[in-house]
Tab-separated table of C-alpha atoms in Angstrom:
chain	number	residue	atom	x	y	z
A	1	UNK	CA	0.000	0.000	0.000
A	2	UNK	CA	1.186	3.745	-0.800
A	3	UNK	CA	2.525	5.731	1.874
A	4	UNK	CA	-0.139	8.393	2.580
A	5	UNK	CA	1.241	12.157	1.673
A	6	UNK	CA	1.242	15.710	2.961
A	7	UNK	CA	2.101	19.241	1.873
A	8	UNK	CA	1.584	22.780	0.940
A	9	UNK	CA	0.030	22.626	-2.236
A	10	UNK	CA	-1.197	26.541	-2.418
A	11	UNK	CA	2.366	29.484	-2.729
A	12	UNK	CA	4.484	30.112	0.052
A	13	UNK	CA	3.228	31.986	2.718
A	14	UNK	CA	2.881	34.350	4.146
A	15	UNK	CA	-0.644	34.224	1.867
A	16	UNK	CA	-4.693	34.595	2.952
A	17	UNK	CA	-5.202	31.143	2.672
A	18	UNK	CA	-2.722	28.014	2.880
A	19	UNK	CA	-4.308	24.574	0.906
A	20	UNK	CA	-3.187	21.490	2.387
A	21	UNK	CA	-3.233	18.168	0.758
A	22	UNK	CA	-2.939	14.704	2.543
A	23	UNK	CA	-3.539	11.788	0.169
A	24	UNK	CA	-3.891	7.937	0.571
A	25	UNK	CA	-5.317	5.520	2.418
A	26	UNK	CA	-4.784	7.037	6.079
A	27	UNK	CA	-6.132	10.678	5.167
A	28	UNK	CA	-9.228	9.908	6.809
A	29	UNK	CA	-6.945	9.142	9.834
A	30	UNK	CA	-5.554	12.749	9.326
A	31	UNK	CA	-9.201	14.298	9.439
A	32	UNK	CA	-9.641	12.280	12.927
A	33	UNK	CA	-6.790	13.385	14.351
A	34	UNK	CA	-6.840	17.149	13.313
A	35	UNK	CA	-10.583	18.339	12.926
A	36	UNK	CA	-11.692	15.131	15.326
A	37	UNK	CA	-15.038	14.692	13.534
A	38	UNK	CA	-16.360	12.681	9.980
A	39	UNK	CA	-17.038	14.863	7.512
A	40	UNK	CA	-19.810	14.476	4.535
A	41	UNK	CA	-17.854	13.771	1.201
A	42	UNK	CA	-17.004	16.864	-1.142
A	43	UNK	CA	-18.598	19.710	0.976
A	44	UNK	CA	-16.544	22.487	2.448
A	45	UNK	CA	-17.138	22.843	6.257
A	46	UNK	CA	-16.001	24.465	8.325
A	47	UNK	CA	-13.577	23.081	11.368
A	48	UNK	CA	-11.169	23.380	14.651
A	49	UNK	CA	-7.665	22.077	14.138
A	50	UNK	CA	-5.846	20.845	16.747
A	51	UNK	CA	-2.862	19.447	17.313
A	52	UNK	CA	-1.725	15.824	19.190
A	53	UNK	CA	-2.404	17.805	22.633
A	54	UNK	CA	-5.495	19.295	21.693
A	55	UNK	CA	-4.034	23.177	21.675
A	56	UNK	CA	-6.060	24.880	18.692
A	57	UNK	CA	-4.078	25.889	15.437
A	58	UNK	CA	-6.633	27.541	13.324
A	59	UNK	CA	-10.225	27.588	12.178
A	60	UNK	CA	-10.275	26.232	8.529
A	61	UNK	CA	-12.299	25.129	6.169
A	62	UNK	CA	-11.773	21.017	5.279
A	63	UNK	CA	-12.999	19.278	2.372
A	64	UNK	CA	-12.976	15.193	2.343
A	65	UNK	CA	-12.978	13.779	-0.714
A	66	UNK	CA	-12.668	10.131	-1.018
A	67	UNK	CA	-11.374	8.022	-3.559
A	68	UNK	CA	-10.786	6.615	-6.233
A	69	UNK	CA	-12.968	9.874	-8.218
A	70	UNK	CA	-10.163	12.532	-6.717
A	71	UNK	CA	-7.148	14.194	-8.420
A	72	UNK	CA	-4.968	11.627	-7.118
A	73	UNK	CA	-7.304	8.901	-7.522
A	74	UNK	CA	-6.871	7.759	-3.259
A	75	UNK	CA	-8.729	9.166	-0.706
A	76	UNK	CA	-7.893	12.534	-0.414
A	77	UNK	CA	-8.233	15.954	2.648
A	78	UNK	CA	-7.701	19.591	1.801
A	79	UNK	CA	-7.132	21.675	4.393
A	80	UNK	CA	-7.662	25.164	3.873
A	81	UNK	CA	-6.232	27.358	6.544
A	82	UNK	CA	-4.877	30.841	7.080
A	83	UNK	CA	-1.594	31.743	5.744
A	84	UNK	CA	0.544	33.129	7.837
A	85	UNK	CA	3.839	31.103	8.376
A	86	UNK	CA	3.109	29.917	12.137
A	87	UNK	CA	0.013	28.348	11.058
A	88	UNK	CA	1.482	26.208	8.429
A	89	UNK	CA	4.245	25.295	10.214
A	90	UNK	CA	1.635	23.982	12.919
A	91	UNK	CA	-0.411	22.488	10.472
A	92	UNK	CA	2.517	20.935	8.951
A	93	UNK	CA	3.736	20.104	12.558
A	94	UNK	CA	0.615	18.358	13.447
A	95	UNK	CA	0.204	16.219	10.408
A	96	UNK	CA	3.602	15.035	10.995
A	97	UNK	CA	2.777	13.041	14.184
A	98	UNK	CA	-0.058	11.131	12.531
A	99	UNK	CA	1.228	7.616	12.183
A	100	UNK	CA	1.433	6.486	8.746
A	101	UNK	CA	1.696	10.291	7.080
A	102	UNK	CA	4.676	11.284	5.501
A	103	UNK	CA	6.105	14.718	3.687
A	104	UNK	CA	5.452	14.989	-0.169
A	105	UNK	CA	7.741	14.654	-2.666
A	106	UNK	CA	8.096	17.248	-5.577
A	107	UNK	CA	5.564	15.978	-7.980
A	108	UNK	CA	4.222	12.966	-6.028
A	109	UNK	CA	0.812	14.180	-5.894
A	110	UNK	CA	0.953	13.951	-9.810
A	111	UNK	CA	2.857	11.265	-9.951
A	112	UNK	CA	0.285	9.005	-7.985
A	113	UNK	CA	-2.449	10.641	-10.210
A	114	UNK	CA	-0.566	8.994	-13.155
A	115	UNK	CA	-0.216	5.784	-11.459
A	116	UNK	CA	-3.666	5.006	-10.573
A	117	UNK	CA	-4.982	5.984	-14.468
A	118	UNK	CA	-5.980	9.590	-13.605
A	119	UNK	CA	-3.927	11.294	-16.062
A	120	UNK	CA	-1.460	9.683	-18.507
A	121	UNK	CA	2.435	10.816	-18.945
A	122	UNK	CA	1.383	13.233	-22.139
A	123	UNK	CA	-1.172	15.154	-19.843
A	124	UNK	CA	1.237	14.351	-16.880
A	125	UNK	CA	4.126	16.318	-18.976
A	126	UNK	CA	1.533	19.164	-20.134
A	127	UNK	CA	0.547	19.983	-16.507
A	128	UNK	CA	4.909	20.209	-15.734
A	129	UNK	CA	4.767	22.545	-19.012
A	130	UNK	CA	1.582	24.457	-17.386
A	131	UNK	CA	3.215	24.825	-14.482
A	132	UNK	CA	6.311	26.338	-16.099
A	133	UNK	CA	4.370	28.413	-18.473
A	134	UNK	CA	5.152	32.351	-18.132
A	135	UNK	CA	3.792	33.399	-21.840
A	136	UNK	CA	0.551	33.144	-23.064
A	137	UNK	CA	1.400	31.102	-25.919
A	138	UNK	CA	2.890	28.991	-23.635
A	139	UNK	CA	0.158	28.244	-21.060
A	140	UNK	CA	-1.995	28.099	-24.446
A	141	UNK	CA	0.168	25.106	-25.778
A	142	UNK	CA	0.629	23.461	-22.238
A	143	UNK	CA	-3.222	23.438	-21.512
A	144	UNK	CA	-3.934	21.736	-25.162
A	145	UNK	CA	-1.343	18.771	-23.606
A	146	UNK	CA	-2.385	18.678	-20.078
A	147	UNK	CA	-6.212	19.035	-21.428
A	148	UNK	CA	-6.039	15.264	-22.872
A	149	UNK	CA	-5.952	16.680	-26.828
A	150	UNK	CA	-3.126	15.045	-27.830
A	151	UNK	CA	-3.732	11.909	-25.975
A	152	UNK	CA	-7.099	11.080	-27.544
A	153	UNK	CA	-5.600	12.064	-30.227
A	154	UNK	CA	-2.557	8.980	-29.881
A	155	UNK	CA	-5.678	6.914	-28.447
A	156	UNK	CA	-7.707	6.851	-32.048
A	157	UNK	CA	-4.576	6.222	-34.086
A	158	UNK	CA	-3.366	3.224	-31.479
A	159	UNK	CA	-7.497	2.555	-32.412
A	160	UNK	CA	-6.924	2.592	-35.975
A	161	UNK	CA	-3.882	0.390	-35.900
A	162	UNK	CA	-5.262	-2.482	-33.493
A	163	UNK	CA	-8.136	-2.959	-36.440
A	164	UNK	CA	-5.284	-3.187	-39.176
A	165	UNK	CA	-3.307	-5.404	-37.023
A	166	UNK	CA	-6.725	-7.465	-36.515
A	167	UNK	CA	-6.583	-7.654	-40.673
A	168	UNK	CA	-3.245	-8.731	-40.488
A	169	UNK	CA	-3.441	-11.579	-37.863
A	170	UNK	CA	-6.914	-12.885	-39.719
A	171	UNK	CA	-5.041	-13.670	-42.735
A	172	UNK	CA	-2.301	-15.120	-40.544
A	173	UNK	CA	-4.494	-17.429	-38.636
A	174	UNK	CA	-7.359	-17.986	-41.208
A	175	UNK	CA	-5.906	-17.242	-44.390
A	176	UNK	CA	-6.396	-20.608	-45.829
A	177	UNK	CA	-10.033	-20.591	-45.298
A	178	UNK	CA	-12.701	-19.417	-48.321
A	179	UNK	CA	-13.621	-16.201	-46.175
A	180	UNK	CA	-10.483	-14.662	-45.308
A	181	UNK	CA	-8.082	-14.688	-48.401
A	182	UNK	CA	-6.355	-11.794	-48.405
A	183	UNK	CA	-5.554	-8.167	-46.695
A	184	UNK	CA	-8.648	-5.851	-47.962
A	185	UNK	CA	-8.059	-3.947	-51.086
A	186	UNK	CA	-7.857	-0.827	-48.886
A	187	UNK	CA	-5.359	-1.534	-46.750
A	188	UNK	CA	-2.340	0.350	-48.022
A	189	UNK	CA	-4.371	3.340	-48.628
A	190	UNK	CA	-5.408	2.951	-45.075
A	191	UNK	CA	-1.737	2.849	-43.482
A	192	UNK	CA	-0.771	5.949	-45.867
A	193	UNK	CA	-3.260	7.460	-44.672
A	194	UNK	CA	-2.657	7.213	-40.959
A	195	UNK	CA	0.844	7.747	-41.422
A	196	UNK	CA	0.598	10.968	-43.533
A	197	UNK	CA	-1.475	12.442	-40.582
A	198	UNK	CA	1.316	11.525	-38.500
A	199	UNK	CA	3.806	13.174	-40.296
A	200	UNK	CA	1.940	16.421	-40.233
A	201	UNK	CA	2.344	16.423	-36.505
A	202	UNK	CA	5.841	15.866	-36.744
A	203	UNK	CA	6.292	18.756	-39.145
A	204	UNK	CA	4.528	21.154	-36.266
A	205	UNK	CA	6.898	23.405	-34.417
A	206	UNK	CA	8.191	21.961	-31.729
A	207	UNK	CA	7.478	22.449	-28.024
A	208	UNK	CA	11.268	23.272	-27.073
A	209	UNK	CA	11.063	25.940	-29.114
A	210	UNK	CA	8.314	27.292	-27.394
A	211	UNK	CA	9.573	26.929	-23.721
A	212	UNK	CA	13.155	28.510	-24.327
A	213	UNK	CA	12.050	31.440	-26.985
A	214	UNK	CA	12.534	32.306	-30.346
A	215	UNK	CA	15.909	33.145	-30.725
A	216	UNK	CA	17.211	36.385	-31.423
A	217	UNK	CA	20.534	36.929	-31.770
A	218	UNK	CA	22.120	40.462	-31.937
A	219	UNK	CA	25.651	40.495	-34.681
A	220	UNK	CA	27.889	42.811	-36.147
A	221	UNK	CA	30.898	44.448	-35.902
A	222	UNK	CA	32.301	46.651	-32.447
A	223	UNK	CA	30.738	49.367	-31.231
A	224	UNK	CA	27.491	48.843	-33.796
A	225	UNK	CA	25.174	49.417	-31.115
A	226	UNK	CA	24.255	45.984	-30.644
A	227	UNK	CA	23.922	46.095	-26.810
A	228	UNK	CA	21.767	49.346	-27.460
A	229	UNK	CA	19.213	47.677	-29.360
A	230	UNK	CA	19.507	44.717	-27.121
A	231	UNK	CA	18.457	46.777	-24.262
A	232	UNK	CA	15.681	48.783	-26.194
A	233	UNK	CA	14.030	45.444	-27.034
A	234	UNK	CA	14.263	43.862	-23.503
A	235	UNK	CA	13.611	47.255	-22.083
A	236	UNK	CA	16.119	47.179	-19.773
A	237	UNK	CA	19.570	47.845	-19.147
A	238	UNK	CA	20.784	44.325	-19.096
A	239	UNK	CA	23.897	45.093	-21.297
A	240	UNK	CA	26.664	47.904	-20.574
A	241	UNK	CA	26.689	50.223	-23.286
A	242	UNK	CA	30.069	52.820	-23.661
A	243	UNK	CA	31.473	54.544	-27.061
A	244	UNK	CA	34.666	52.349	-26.102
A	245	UNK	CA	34.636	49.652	-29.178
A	246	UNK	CA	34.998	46.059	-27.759
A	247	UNK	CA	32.637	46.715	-24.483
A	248	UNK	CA	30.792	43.391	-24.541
A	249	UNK	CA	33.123	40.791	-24.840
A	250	UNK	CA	30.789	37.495	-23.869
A	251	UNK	CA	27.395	36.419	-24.641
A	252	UNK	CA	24.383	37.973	-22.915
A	253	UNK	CA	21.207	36.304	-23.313
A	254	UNK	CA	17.738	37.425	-21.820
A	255	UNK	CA	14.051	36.047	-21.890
A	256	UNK	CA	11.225	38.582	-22.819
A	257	UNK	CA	7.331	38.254	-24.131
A	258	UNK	CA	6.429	40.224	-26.883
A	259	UNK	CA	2.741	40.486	-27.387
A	260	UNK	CA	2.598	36.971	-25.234
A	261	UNK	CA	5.209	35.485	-27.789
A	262	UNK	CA	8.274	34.224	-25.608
A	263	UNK	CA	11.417	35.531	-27.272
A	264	UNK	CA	15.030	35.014	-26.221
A	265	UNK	CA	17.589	37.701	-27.257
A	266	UNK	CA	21.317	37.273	-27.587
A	267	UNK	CA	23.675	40.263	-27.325
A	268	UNK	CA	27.389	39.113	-28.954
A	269	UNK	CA	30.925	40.143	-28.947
A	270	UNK	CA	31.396	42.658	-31.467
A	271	UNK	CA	32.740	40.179	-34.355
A	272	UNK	CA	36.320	41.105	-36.126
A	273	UNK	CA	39.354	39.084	-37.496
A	274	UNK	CA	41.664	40.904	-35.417
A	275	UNK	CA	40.991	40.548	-31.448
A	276	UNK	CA	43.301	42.914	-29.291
A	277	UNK	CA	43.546	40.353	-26.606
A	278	UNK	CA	42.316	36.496	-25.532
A	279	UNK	CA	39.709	37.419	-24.006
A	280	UNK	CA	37.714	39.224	-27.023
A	281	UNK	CA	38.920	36.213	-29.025
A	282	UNK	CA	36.739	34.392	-26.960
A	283	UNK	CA	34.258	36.357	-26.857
A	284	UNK	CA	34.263	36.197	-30.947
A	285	UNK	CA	34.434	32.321	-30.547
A	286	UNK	CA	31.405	32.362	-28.361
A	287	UNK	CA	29.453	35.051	-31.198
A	288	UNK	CA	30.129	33.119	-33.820
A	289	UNK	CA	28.932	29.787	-32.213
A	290	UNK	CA	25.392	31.746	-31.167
A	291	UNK	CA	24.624	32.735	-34.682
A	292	UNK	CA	24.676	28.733	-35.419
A	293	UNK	CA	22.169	28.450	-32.802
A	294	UNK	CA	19.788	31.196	-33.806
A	295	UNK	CA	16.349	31.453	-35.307
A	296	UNK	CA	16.685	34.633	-36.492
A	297	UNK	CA	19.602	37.018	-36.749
A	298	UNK	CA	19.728	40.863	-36.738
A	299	UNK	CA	22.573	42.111	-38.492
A	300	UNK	CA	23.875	45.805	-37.610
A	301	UNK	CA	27.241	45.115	-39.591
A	302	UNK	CA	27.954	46.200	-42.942
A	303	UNK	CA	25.632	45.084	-45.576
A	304	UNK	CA	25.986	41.667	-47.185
A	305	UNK	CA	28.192	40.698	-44.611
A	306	UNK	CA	26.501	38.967	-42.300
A	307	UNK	CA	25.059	35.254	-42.202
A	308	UNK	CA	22.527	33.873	-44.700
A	309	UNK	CA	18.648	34.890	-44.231
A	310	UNK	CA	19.688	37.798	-41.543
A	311	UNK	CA	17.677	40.898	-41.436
A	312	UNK	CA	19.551	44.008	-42.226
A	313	UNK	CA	19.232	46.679	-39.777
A	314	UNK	CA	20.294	50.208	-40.364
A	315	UNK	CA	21.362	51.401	-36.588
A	316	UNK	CA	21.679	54.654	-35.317
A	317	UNK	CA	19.503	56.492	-37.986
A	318	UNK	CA	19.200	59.419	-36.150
A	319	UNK	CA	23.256	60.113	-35.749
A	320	UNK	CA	23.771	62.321	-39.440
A	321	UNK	CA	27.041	59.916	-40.054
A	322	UNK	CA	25.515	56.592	-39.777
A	323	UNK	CA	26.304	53.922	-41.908
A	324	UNK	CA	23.637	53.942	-44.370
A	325	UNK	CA	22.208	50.624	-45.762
A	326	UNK	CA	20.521	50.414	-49.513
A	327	UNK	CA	18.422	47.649	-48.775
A	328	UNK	CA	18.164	47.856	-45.009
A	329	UNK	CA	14.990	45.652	-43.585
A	330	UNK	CA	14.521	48.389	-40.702
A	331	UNK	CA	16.130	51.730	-39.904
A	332	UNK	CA	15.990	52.593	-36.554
A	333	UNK	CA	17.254	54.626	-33.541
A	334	UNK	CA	17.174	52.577	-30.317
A	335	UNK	CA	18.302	55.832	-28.421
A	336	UNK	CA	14.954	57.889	-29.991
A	337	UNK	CA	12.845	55.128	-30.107
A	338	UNK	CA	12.598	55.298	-34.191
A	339	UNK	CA	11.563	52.372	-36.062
A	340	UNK	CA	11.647	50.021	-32.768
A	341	UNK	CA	7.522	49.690	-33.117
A	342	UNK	CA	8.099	48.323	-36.830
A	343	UNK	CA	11.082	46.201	-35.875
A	344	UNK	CA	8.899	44.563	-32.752
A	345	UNK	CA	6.063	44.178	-34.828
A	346	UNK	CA	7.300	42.035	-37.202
A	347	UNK	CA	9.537	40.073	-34.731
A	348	UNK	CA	6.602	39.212	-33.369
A	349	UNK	CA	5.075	38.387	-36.332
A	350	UNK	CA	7.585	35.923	-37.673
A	351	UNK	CA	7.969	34.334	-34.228
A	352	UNK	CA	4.414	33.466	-34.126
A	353	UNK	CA	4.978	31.609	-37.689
A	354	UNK	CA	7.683	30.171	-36.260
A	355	UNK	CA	6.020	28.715	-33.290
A	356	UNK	CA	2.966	26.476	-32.405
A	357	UNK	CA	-0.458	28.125	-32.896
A	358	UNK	CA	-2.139	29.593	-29.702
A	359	UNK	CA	-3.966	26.289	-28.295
A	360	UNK	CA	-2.213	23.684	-30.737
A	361	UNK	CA	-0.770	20.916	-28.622
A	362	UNK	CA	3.425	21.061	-29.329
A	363	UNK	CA	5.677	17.885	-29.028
A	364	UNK	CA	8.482	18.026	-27.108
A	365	UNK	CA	11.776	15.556	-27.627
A	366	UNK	CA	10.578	12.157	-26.501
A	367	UNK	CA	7.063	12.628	-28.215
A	368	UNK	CA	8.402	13.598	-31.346
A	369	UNK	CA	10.891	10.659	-30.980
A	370	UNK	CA	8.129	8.127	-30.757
A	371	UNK	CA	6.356	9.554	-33.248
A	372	UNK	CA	8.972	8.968	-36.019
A	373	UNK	CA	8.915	5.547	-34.533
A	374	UNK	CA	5.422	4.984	-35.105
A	375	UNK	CA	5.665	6.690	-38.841
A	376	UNK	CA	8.784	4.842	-40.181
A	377	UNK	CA	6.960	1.678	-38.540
A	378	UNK	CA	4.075	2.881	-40.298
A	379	UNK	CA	5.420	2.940	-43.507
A	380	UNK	CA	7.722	0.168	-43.125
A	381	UNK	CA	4.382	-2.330	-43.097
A	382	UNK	CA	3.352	-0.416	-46.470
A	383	UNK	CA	5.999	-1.338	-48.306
A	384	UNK	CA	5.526	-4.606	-47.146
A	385	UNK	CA	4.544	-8.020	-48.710
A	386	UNK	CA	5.222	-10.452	-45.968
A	387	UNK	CA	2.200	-10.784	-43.602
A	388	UNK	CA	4.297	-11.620	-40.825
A	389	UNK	CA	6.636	-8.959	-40.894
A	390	UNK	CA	3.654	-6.014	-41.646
A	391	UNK	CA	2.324	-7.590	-38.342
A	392	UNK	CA	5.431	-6.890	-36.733
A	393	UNK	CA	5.499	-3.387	-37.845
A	394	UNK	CA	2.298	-2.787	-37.133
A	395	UNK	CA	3.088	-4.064	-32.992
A	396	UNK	CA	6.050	-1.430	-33.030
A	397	UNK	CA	3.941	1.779	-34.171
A	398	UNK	CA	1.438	0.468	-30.987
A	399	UNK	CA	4.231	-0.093	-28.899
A	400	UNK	CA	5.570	3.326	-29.861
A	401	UNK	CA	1.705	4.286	-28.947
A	402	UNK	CA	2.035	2.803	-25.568
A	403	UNK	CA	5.053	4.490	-24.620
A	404	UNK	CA	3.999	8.380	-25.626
A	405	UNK	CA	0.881	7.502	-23.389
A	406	UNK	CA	3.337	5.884	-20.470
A	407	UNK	CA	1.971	2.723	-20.131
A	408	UNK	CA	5.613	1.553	-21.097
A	409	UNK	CA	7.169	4.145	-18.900
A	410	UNK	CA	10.654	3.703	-16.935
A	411	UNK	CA	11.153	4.644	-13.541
A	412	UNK	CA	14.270	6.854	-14.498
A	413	UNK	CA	11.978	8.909	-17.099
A	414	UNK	CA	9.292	9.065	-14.531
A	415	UNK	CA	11.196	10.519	-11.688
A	416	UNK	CA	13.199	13.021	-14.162
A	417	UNK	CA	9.539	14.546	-15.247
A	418	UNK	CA	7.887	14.809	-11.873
A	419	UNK	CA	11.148	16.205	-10.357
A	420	UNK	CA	10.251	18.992	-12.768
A	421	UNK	CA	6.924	19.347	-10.330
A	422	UNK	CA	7.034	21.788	-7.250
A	423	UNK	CA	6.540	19.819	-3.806
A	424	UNK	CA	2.639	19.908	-3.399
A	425	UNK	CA	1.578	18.826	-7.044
């Protein structure tokens, strides 16, 4: 039997209300020992905690819920108390000396959720992407996942698969008899099908992309005004701007939402063959390594001379001996402000193209991983003639099924996702 589990689920305190969960099989014991009364299931009421001694902590409102229709799918309390600091730490306290409770984990509460069928690991991994979300495209994306979109989703094409595999294995047991003589007529067209609608999820952005940013990254020579216009589009002062050519000698990255888009900007060593000393050769080194990692690069060096597909930007327009540009895709002061709304505006623009659509379910590394597995699998059995071995393929796109859902899951991959989870959920 699970250990039955406490914590803070609610912030930190000091707050105006603290919610404390205890799950598992002795959270009824909890209520006993702390309120000292039954309680009628899934109704707020209000109660006196006390501790082992019978010295009142707080008056707080309790809500029994048992199992196996809760979050966690086991019995389940939630204590919800005032937050101040002293009466958690009683609270906390209290619980504590109940035989058979023990402290939460980070993530347990999820993790037992996934373990008794609540949720499965591609909603379990949306919630950890929820919880992480701090841009509105992001939460967007992450609620899609954790909402159950892209597991029904996996469900109807595992669906889909079990009735060609149920084809396949007919004409492997039966396929002697007058009835069954053959795979039906449709079948390729069927498994081209499924695997072209795979594919198209595979070409969808990807969900990395949209938890670390699009990826800006600032080039060009010294003393361009890169770490200007770094600091006019992160609006702040993140980056030490002097006349003195050579001022930023490493790479300075920040995170900023535009318009809800999540953006990461990258403010480089001004790049030239010639470094005066070992550390601005390093600092080129590290430059020229961050354009290979952009999505996007914003070239304020002289024209042509900057990497394939980077913008041109004409710096310092307002200063009368500027470098001009003849085909310059924005013109702009960072110091006045000019041409920064244009340059923002289609930033944001292009990042959105770049990323998942607001509400679209994203895949992250393992999911897209699996998929391929499933598609090559998939296609593997079309180009197929023996039954056998289309059977075969046909068990390794469900077992690839299985696994994005987690009913193949390790333990290692399990406790590296709900470590991602705050101690609570």
């Amino acid at each position: 039997m699970a250990d039955t589990i406490f914590a803070l689920s609610s912030g930190s305190p000091p707050a105006a209300i603290a919610v404390v969960r205890i799950s598992g099989a002795e959270a009824g014991a909890a209520l006993s020992a702390l309120a000292r009364r039954r309680l009628p299931p899934r109704r707020a009421v209000t109660v006196t905690l006390r501790d082992g001694a019978g010295t009142t902590i707080d008056r707080a409102l309790a809500l029994w819920l048992p199992g196996p229709g809760t979050a966690t799918g086991d019995d389940t309390l939630e204590l919800h108390c005032h937050g101040g600091r002293a009466v958690v730490a009683a609270v906390d306290a209290a619980l504590g000396a109940v035989p058979g409770l023990r402290r939460a984990e980070p993530g347990e509460f999820t993790r037992r959720a996934f373990a008794n069928g609540r949720i499965d690991l591609a909603e379990a991994e949306g919630l950890a992407d929820l919880l992480a979300a701090e841009t509105e495209l992001q939460r967007q994306s992450a609620l899609a996942m954790a909402g159950g979109a892209f597991s029904q989703q996996v469900a109807a094409w595992r669906e889909r698969v079990l009735q060609l595999s149920a084809a396949v294995e007919a004409v492997l047991d039966f396929g002697d008899e007058d009835d069954v003589s053959g795979l039906p007529g449709d079948f390729s067209g069927l498994l081209a099908g499924l695997e072209d609608e795979i594919r198209q999820w595979l070409a969808r952005p990807r969900a990395e992309a949209l938890r670390e940013g699009f990826r800006v990254v600032l080039a060009g020579p010294p003393n361009a005004g890169k770490s200007t216009l770094f600091n006019a589009l992160i609006g702040s002062e993140a980056a030490i701007t002097a006349p003195t050519a050579g001022t930023t000698r490493d790479v300075l990255t920040h995170p900023v939402a535009l318009a809800g888009v999540p953006f990461r900007f990258v403010d480089t060593a001004g790049l030239r063959e010639a470094a005066e000393d070992a550390i601005e050769a390093i600092g080129v080194e590290r430059a020229l390594a961050a354009l290979d990692t952009a999505d996007l690069v914003l070239w304020l060096g002289p024209e042509g001379a900057g990497p394939d597909g980077a913008w041109e930007i004409e710096p310092r327009c307002d200063a009368p001996d500027h470098p001009a540009k003849h085909a310059a895709r924005h013109r702009l002061s960072a110091r006045t402000g000019e041409g920064m709304a244009s340059l923002r505006a289609e930033l944001i623009a292009t990042a959105r193209a770049a990323l998942p659509r607001p509400g679209d379910a994203a895949l992250n590394a393992r999911q897209h991983r699996l998929m391929a597995d499933a598609a090559e699998s998939l296609g593997a059995a079309a180009s197929l003639s023996d039954t056998l071995l289309i059977a075969e393929s046909l068990r390794l796109a469900r077992v690839a099924f299985d696994a994005l859902l987690g009913r193949t899951a390790t333990e290692d991959m399990l406790d590296t996702l709900f470590g991602r989870f705050c101690i609570g959920k």
